């Protein structure tokens, strides 16, 4: 008798960018990036069940998102099936906690969780490196969602190098009801900061942000936070300036727009301080929702296998 999974549950985290440097757009439209990611305790859960074909249902945030082949989770399952040569199908039940179009890579976490879940469900036996290669085909942030913790991203952000990090960091997230389009934010960045690929230097990170993570000191890290896309996000959504100001008034160590926005991440000293900052920011009514999260946390991981028994 051999145990075979009929369902697999996988959890993958959202992320914030502690530092994000953006270079001039390449001929293919992508921008070279240098960034430090931190995975935080806001998760996407995927339950993959054996089925005919590939189908998707969404719960939690984003219930109005498409569930067809344009969805990144469906694309991830289709890519793995094509690559592995399996004829198996899957039904994906996705429960979203990460804000939709919030600059926290929720869609990328969906794709990473789906890759791992389908690999386990179908027994395709791909290594983490092979899954990471498929992740890179799906999107720039997908490889990090597999890795999690703290890491440096270069290239399009898809070339991942783990970064040593000590301690736990406490963040207050100001989530907006309406998301921001990442391509739109990059276009606005290019309008505000026109760069020529031939003349512009490659983006690079200050070593101080890596040293701050190694120190485990949130005060030291707060001095190194930065996002080249923040100006563009503020230009498109000026009200984000009120969110950043509210975080400052609340006593946050520092605050910045996460990735392409509009989520704002405010760094606190510890849990008690985060609760205090969150309370002041809620009272300011500058966001649709205020959440407390911690980081770094692991990347995509299997939570449960459901097995049937067969000869």
mmCIF file of C-alpha atoms in Angstrom:
data_model
loop_
_atom_site.group_PDB
_atom_site.id
_atom_site.type_symbol
_atom_site.label_atom_id
_atom_site.label_comp_id
_atom_site.label_asym_id
_atom_site.label_seq_id
_atom_site.Cartn_x
_atom_site.Cartn_y
_atom_site.Cartn_z
ATOM 1 C CA UNK A 1 0.000 0.000 0.000
ATOM 2 C CA UNK A 2 1.320 3.431 -0.977
ATOM 3 C CA UNK A 3 0.151 6.720 0.515
ATOM 4 C CA UNK A 4 -0.635 9.300 -2.139
ATOM 5 C CA UNK A 5 -1.779 12.879 -1.421
ATOM 6 C CA UNK A 6 -5.222 13.847 -2.620
ATOM 7 C CA UNK A 7 -4.793 17.383 -1.291
ATOM 8 C CA UNK A 8 -1.885 19.585 -0.199
ATOM 9 C CA UNK A 9 -2.042 22.856 1.760
ATOM 10 C CA UNK A 10 0.781 25.368 1.297
ATOM 11 C CA UNK A 11 1.276 28.795 2.882
ATOM 12 C CA UNK A 12 3.380 31.606 1.365
ATOM 13 C CA UNK A 13 4.044 35.094 2.811
ATOM 14 C CA UNK A 14 3.691 38.610 1.502
ATOM 15 C CA UNK A 15 6.716 40.899 1.511
ATOM 16 C CA UNK A 16 7.884 44.416 2.078
ATOM 17 C CA UNK A 17 10.899 46.043 0.436
ATOM 18 C CA UNK A 18 13.238 47.457 3.066
ATOM 19 C CA UNK A 19 15.321 49.139 0.386
ATOM 20 C CA UNK A 20 14.477 49.407 -3.311
ATOM 21 C CA UNK A 21 16.720 50.971 -5.941
ATOM 22 C CA UNK A 22 15.468 51.244 -9.521
ATOM 23 C CA UNK A 23 17.632 51.570 -12.642
ATOM 24 C CA UNK A 24 16.841 52.795 -16.148
ATOM 25 C CA UNK A 25 14.337 50.702 -18.149
ATOM 26 C CA UNK A 26 15.831 48.063 -20.431
ATOM 27 C CA UNK A 27 14.731 47.548 -24.051
ATOM 28 C CA UNK A 28 12.338 44.810 -22.886
ATOM 29 C CA UNK A 29 10.636 47.302 -20.564
ATOM 30 C CA UNK A 30 11.912 45.803 -17.322
ATOM 31 C CA UNK A 31 13.917 47.882 -14.860
ATOM 32 C CA UNK A 32 17.075 46.533 -13.228
ATOM 33 C CA UNK A 33 16.493 46.500 -9.489
ATOM 34 C CA UNK A 34 18.504 46.181 -6.320
ATOM 35 C CA UNK A 35 16.339 45.466 -3.320
ATOM 36 C CA UNK A 36 16.195 43.878 0.100
ATOM 37 C CA UNK A 37 13.023 41.893 0.717
ATOM 38 C CA UNK A 38 11.604 40.861 4.058
ATOM 39 C CA UNK A 39 8.824 38.268 4.232
ATOM 40 C CA UNK A 40 6.154 39.192 6.799
ATOM 41 C CA UNK A 41 3.423 37.337 8.670
ATOM 42 C CA UNK A 42 0.595 38.032 6.254
ATOM 43 C CA UNK A 43 -0.111 34.900 4.255
ATOM 44 C CA UNK A 44 -1.693 33.360 1.202
ATOM 45 C CA UNK A 45 -2.958 29.789 1.749
ATOM 46 C CA UNK A 46 -3.453 27.426 -1.189
ATOM 47 C CA UNK A 47 -5.184 24.058 -0.915
ATOM 48 C CA UNK A 48 -4.501 21.999 -4.048
ATOM 49 C CA UNK A 49 -6.851 19.043 -4.642
ATOM 50 C CA UNK A 50 -6.681 16.439 -7.392
ATOM 51 C CA UNK A 51 -9.121 17.267 -10.191
ATOM 52 C CA UNK A 52 -9.623 17.248 -13.930
ATOM 53 C CA UNK A 53 -8.157 20.349 -15.578
ATOM 54 C CA UNK A 54 -7.027 23.410 -13.621
ATOM 55 C CA UNK A 55 -9.545 25.507 -11.687
ATOM 56 C CA UNK A 56 -9.388 28.189 -8.979
ATOM 57 C CA UNK A 57 -11.623 29.654 -6.288
ATOM 58 C CA UNK A 58 -10.665 32.646 -4.133
ATOM 59 C CA UNK A 59 -11.664 33.468 -0.552
ATOM 60 C CA UNK A 60 -10.837 36.432 1.662
ATOM 61 C CA UNK A 61 -9.369 39.416 -0.140
ATOM 62 C CA UNK A 62 -9.705 39.616 -3.890
ATOM 63 C CA UNK A 63 -12.845 37.535 -4.326
ATOM 64 C CA UNK A 64 -13.547 39.595 -7.471
ATOM 65 C CA UNK A 65 -10.166 38.730 -9.036
ATOM 66 C CA UNK A 66 -10.200 36.669 -12.250
ATOM 67 C CA UNK A 67 -9.946 32.898 -11.790
ATOM 68 C CA UNK A 68 -9.068 32.123 -15.406
ATOM 69 C CA UNK A 69 -5.693 31.680 -17.123
ATOM 70 C CA UNK A 70 -4.784 35.325 -16.416
ATOM 71 C CA UNK A 71 -4.501 34.562 -12.686
ATOM 72 C CA UNK A 72 -0.914 33.951 -11.592
ATOM 73 C CA UNK A 73 -1.848 30.876 -9.542
ATOM 74 C CA UNK A 74 -3.515 29.240 -12.552
ATOM 75 C CA UNK A 75 -0.511 30.154 -14.685
ATOM 76 C CA UNK A 76 1.807 28.574 -12.105
ATOM 77 C CA UNK A 77 -0.108 25.284 -12.146
ATOM 78 C CA UNK A 78 -0.208 25.267 -15.953
ATOM 79 C CA UNK A 79 3.534 25.978 -16.206
ATOM 80 C CA UNK A 80 4.421 23.160 -13.797
ATOM 81 C CA UNK A 81 2.130 20.730 -15.608
ATOM 82 C CA UNK A 82 3.671 21.631 -18.973
ATOM 83 C CA UNK A 83 7.236 21.458 -17.636
ATOM 84 C CA UNK A 84 6.794 18.150 -15.825
ATOM 85 C CA UNK A 85 4.756 16.485 -18.554
ATOM 86 C CA UNK A 86 2.096 15.302 -16.134
ATOM 87 C CA UNK A 87 -1.508 14.961 -17.253
ATOM 88 C CA UNK A 88 -2.836 15.513 -13.741
ATOM 89 C CA UNK A 89 -5.187 18.364 -12.918
ATOM 90 C CA UNK A 90 -5.805 20.444 -9.823
ATOM 91 C CA UNK A 91 -8.466 22.490 -8.097
ATOM 92 C CA UNK A 92 -6.932 25.402 -6.194
ATOM 93 C CA UNK A 93 -8.690 26.936 -3.205
ATOM 94 C CA UNK A 94 -6.906 30.198 -2.401
ATOM 95 C CA UNK A 95 -7.419 32.176 0.816
ATOM 96 C CA UNK A 96 -5.850 35.627 0.564
ATOM 97 C CA UNK A 97 -4.669 37.820 3.438
ATOM 98 C CA UNK A 98 -2.171 39.953 1.510
ATOM 99 C CA UNK A 99 -3.662 43.199 0.113
ATOM 100 C CA UNK A 100 -4.520 43.047 -3.590
ATOM 101 C CA UNK A 101 -2.342 45.403 -5.696
ATOM 102 C CA UNK A 102 -0.833 46.632 -2.426
ATOM 103 C CA UNK A 103 2.882 46.415 -3.209
ATOM 104 C CA UNK A 104 3.286 43.298 -1.057
ATOM 105 C CA UNK A 105 3.477 40.644 -3.815
ATOM 106 C CA UNK A 106 0.320 38.736 -2.905
ATOM 107 C CA UNK A 107 -0.076 37.401 -6.429
ATOM 108 C CA UNK A 108 3.535 36.243 -6.401
ATOM 109 C CA UNK A 109 2.926 34.436 -3.099
ATOM 110 C CA UNK A 110 -0.086 32.727 -4.715
ATOM 111 C CA UNK A 111 2.110 31.519 -7.577
ATOM 112 C CA UNK A 112 4.875 30.287 -5.264
ATOM 113 C CA UNK A 113 2.406 28.435 -3.037
ATOM 114 C CA UNK A 114 0.762 26.865 -6.096
ATOM 115 C CA UNK A 115 4.079 25.681 -7.536
ATOM 116 C CA UNK A 116 5.003 23.948 -4.283
ATOM 117 C CA UNK A 117 1.509 22.541 -3.688
ATOM 118 C CA UNK A 118 1.188 21.092 -7.201
ATOM 119 C CA UNK A 119 4.726 19.700 -7.101
ATOM 120 C CA UNK A 120 3.781 17.812 -3.932
ATOM 121 C CA UNK A 121 0.321 16.824 -5.174
ATOM 122 C CA UNK A 122 1.492 15.528 -8.537
ATOM 123 C CA UNK A 123 4.772 14.061 -7.274
ATOM 124 C CA UNK A 124 6.756 15.900 -9.947
ATOM 125 C CA UNK A 125 9.797 15.824 -7.661
ATOM 126 C CA UNK A 126 11.317 19.150 -8.698
ATOM 127 C CA UNK A 127 14.092 20.560 -6.534
ATOM 128 C CA UNK A 128 13.752 23.997 -4.932
ATOM 129 C CA UNK A 129 16.203 25.350 -7.528
ATOM 130 C CA UNK A 130 14.059 23.983 -10.355
ATOM 131 C CA UNK A 131 10.939 25.455 -8.774
ATOM 132 C CA UNK A 132 12.772 28.784 -8.448
ATOM 133 C CA UNK A 133 13.535 28.737 -12.188
ATOM 134 C CA UNK A 134 9.833 28.290 -12.948
ATOM 135 C CA UNK A 135 9.032 30.993 -10.389
ATOM 136 C CA UNK A 136 11.276 33.437 -12.251
ATOM 137 C CA UNK A 137 9.348 32.755 -15.466
ATOM 138 C CA UNK A 138 6.114 33.692 -13.724
ATOM 139 C CA UNK A 139 7.200 37.007 -12.223
ATOM 140 C CA UNK A 140 10.023 38.944 -10.609
ATOM 141 C CA UNK A 141 8.773 38.553 -7.012
ATOM 142 C CA UNK A 142 7.790 34.872 -7.206
ATOM 143 C CA UNK A 143 11.252 33.419 -6.429
ATOM 144 C CA UNK A 144 11.429 35.414 -3.190
ATOM 145 C CA UNK A 145 8.019 34.122 -2.090
ATOM 146 C CA UNK A 146 9.532 30.628 -2.300
ATOM 147 C CA UNK A 147 12.594 31.672 -0.266
ATOM 148 C CA UNK A 148 11.120 34.029 2.311
ATOM 149 C CA UNK A 149 13.022 35.348 5.343
ATOM 150 C CA UNK A 150 15.269 38.290 4.311
ATOM 151 C CA UNK A 151 17.009 38.355 0.953
ATOM 152 C CA UNK A 152 18.599 40.602 -1.613
ATOM 153 C CA UNK A 153 17.039 40.711 -5.069
ATOM 154 C CA UNK A 154 18.884 41.822 -8.205
ATOM 155 C CA UNK A 155 18.187 41.610 -11.934
ATOM 156 C CA UNK A 156 14.422 42.163 -12.170
ATOM 157 C CA UNK A 157 14.338 41.346 -8.450
ATOM 158 C CA UNK A 158 14.207 37.643 -9.305
ATOM 159 C CA UNK A 159 17.860 36.779 -8.593
ATOM 160 C CA UNK A 160 17.703 35.966 -4.892
ATOM 161 C CA UNK A 161 20.561 35.939 -2.386
ATOM 162 C CA UNK A 162 19.618 35.128 1.228
ATOM 163 C CA UNK A 163 20.646 37.789 3.745
ATOM 164 C CA UNK A 164 21.587 37.125 7.364
ATOM 165 C CA UNK A 165 19.117 38.766 9.706
ATOM 166 C CA UNK A 166 18.912 38.733 13.493
ATOM 167 C CA UNK A 167 15.845 39.290 15.618
ATOM 168 C CA UNK A 168 12.215 39.953 14.792
ATOM 169 C CA UNK A 169 10.970 43.210 13.315
ATOM 170 C CA UNK A 170 7.542 44.637 14.115
ATOM 171 C CA UNK A 171 5.639 46.450 11.379
ATOM 172 C CA UNK A 172 2.391 48.387 11.220
ATOM 173 C CA UNK A 173 0.801 48.186 7.768
ATOM 174 C CA UNK A 174 -1.591 50.858 6.527
ATOM 175 C CA UNK A 175 -3.658 49.138 3.833
ATOM 176 C CA UNK A 176 -5.718 51.158 1.343
ATOM 177 C CA UNK A 177 -9.087 50.090 -0.026
ATOM 178 C CA UNK A 178 -7.941 50.715 -3.593
ATOM 179 C CA UNK A 179 -4.737 49.213 -4.984
ATOM 180 C CA UNK A 180 -2.098 50.652 -7.314
ATOM 181 C CA UNK A 181 -0.955 49.221 -10.639
ATOM 182 C CA UNK A 182 2.736 48.295 -10.517
ATOM 183 C CA UNK A 183 3.317 49.087 -14.246
ATOM 184 C CA UNK A 184 1.637 52.466 -13.731
ATOM 185 C CA UNK A 185 3.927 53.292 -10.803
ATOM 186 C CA UNK A 186 7.013 52.367 -12.851
ATOM 187 C CA UNK A 187 5.802 54.557 -15.735
ATOM 188 C CA UNK A 188 5.347 57.463 -13.351
ATOM 189 C CA UNK A 189 8.805 56.827 -11.896
ATOM 190 C CA UNK A 190 10.284 57.001 -15.406
ATOM 191 C CA UNK A 191 8.450 60.262 -16.048
ATOM 192 C CA UNK A 192 9.748 61.793 -12.816
ATOM 193 C CA UNK A 193 13.254 60.325 -13.099
ATOM 194 C CA UNK A 194 14.056 59.929 -16.806
ATOM 195 C CA UNK A 195 17.159 57.756 -17.083
ATOM 196 C CA UNK A 196 19.045 56.543 -20.135
ATOM 197 C CA UNK A 197 20.174 52.939 -19.935
ATOM 198 C CA UNK A 198 23.548 53.746 -21.525
ATOM 199 C CA UNK A 199 24.385 56.505 -19.054
ATOM 200 C CA UNK A 200 22.666 55.462 -15.837
ATOM 201 C CA UNK A 201 24.693 53.418 -13.343
ATOM 202 C CA UNK A 202 23.365 50.020 -12.297
ATOM 203 C CA UNK A 203 21.298 50.277 -9.127
ATOM 204 C CA UNK A 204 23.125 49.186 -6.016
ATOM 205 C CA UNK A 205 22.330 48.859 -2.337
ATOM 206 C CA UNK A 206 24.154 50.508 0.505
ATOM 207 C CA UNK A 207 25.880 47.850 2.605
ATOM 208 C CA UNK A 208 24.487 49.627 5.665
ATOM 209 C CA UNK A 209 21.033 48.074 5.215
ATOM 210 C CA UNK A 210 22.569 44.578 5.311
ATOM 211 C CA UNK A 211 24.636 45.522 8.351
ATOM 212 C CA UNK A 212 21.486 46.806 10.072
ATOM 213 C CA UNK A 213 19.685 43.500 9.501
ATOM 214 C CA UNK A 214 22.676 41.627 10.854
ATOM 215 C CA UNK A 215 22.657 43.825 13.964
ATOM 216 C CA UNK A 216 19.045 42.973 14.789
ATOM 217 C CA UNK A 217 18.541 46.602 15.870
ATOM 218 C CA UNK A 218 15.287 48.143 14.532
ATOM 219 C CA UNK A 219 16.575 51.659 15.191
ATOM 220 C CA UNK A 220 19.609 50.992 13.012
ATOM 221 C CA UNK A 221 17.401 49.458 10.310
ATOM 222 C CA UNK A 222 15.008 52.413 10.408
ATOM 223 C CA UNK A 223 17.795 54.709 9.192
ATOM 224 C CA UNK A 224 18.369 52.560 6.086
ATOM 225 C CA UNK A 225 14.822 52.187 4.751
ATOM 226 C CA UNK A 226 14.254 53.663 1.295
ATOM 227 C CA UNK A 227 12.189 53.193 -1.854
ATOM 228 C CA UNK A 228 12.891 54.759 -5.243
ATOM 229 C CA UNK A 229 9.242 54.161 -6.238
ATOM 230 C CA UNK A 230 7.821 56.116 -3.304
ATOM 231 C CA UNK A 231 7.844 59.479 -5.085
ATOM 232 C CA UNK A 232 5.909 58.012 -8.020
ATOM 233 C CA UNK A 233 3.381 56.344 -5.700
ATOM 234 C CA UNK A 234 2.873 59.647 -3.878
ATOM 235 C CA UNK A 235 2.430 61.468 -7.188
ATOM 236 C CA UNK A 236 -0.308 59.024 -8.200
ATOM 237 C CA UNK A 237 -1.879 58.859 -4.730
ATOM 238 C CA UNK A 238 -1.075 62.118 -2.872
ATOM 239 C CA UNK A 239 -3.094 60.981 0.147
ATOM 240 C CA UNK A 240 -0.279 58.534 0.954
ATOM 241 C CA UNK A 241 1.589 61.578 2.245
ATOM 242 C CA UNK A 242 -1.023 61.771 5.009
ATOM 243 C CA UNK A 243 -0.357 58.124 5.885
ATOM 244 C CA UNK A 244 3.388 58.699 6.163
ATOM 245 C CA UNK A 245 2.775 61.810 8.267
ATOM 246 C CA UNK A 246 0.413 59.895 10.550
ATOM 247 C CA UNK A 247 3.051 57.194 11.065
ATOM 248 C CA UNK A 248 5.552 59.891 12.006
ATOM 249 C CA UNK A 249 3.118 61.500 14.464
ATOM 250 C CA UNK A 250 2.400 58.059 15.919
ATOM 251 C CA UNK A 251 6.079 57.689 16.800
ATOM 252 C CA UNK A 252 7.068 55.048 14.261
ATOM 253 C CA UNK A 253 10.829 54.640 13.896
ATOM 254 C CA UNK A 254 10.382 55.134 10.139
ATOM 255 C CA UNK A 255 7.770 54.498 7.464
ATOM 256 C CA UNK A 256 7.852 53.932 3.731
ATOM 257 C CA UNK A 257 5.651 52.875 0.859
ATOM 258 C CA UNK A 258 6.004 49.117 0.350
ATOM 259 C CA UNK A 259 7.199 48.298 -3.172
ATOM 260 C CA UNK A 260 4.941 49.965 -5.730
ATOM 261 C CA UNK A 261 2.385 50.819 -3.025
ATOM 262 C CA UNK A 262 -0.058 51.894 -1.841
ATOM 263 C CA UNK A 263 0.512 49.928 1.405
ATOM 264 C CA UNK A 264 2.639 51.890 3.878
ATOM 265 C CA UNK A 265 4.879 49.961 6.276
ATOM 266 C CA UNK A 266 5.836 51.624 9.559
ATOM 267 C CA UNK A 267 8.632 50.109 11.649
ATOM 268 C CA UNK A 268 8.204 49.851 15.425
ATOM 269 C CA UNK A 269 10.624 49.133 18.239
ATOM 270 C CA UNK A 270 8.775 46.085 19.583
ATOM 271 C CA UNK A 271 5.270 44.636 19.833
ATOM 272 C CA UNK A 272 4.042 47.100 22.462
ATOM 273 C CA UNK A 273 5.326 50.013 20.409
ATOM 274 C CA UNK A 274 3.642 48.593 17.290
ATOM 275 C CA UNK A 275 0.315 48.391 19.127
ATOM 276 C CA UNK A 276 0.705 52.041 20.166
ATOM 277 C CA UNK A 277 1.611 53.199 16.631
ATOM 278 C CA UNK A 278 -1.296 51.227 15.177
ATOM 279 C CA UNK A 279 -3.741 52.816 17.619
ATOM 280 C CA UNK A 280 -2.711 56.352 16.693
ATOM 281 C CA UNK A 281 -2.812 55.556 12.967
ATOM 282 C CA UNK A 282 -6.283 54.002 13.249
ATOM 283 C CA UNK A 283 -7.524 57.115 15.024
ATOM 284 C CA UNK A 284 -6.106 59.239 12.191
ATOM 285 C CA UNK A 285 -8.348 57.356 9.711
ATOM 286 C CA UNK A 286 -5.749 57.490 6.940
ATOM 287 C CA UNK A 287 -6.163 53.894 5.757
ATOM 288 C CA UNK A 288 -8.859 51.347 5.092
ATOM 289 C CA UNK A 289 -7.193 48.924 7.485
ATOM 290 C CA UNK A 290 -4.290 48.883 9.938
ATOM 291 C CA UNK A 291 -2.501 45.547 10.463
ATOM 292 C CA UNK A 292 0.328 44.383 12.734
ATOM 293 C CA UNK A 293 2.831 41.922 11.266
ATOM 294 C CA UNK A 294 6.302 40.628 12.032
ATOM 295 C CA UNK A 295 9.243 39.557 9.913
ATOM 296 C CA UNK A 296 11.203 37.810 8.716
ATOM 297 C CA UNK A 297 9.160 34.633 8.232
ATOM 298 C CA UNK A 298 9.811 31.536 6.074
ATOM 299 C CA UNK A 299 8.855 31.314 2.421
ATOM 300 C CA UNK A 300 6.355 28.895 0.870
ATOM 301 C CA UNK A 301 5.985 25.769 2.996
ATOM 302 C CA UNK A 302 3.722 22.753 3.166
ATOM 303 C CA UNK A 303 1.270 22.837 6.073
ATOM 304 C CA UNK A 304 -0.584 19.597 5.453
ATOM 305 C CA UNK A 305 -0.870 16.554 3.188
ATOM 306 C CA UNK A 306 -4.220 14.793 2.999
ATOM 307 C CA UNK A 307 -3.702 11.166 1.941
ATOM 308 C CA UNK A 308 -5.769 8.342 0.591
ATOM 309 C CA UNK A 309 -4.596 4.751 0.654
ATOM 310 C CA UNK A 310 -4.302 2.761 -2.529
ATOM 311 C CA UNK A 311 -2.696 -0.538 -3.496
#
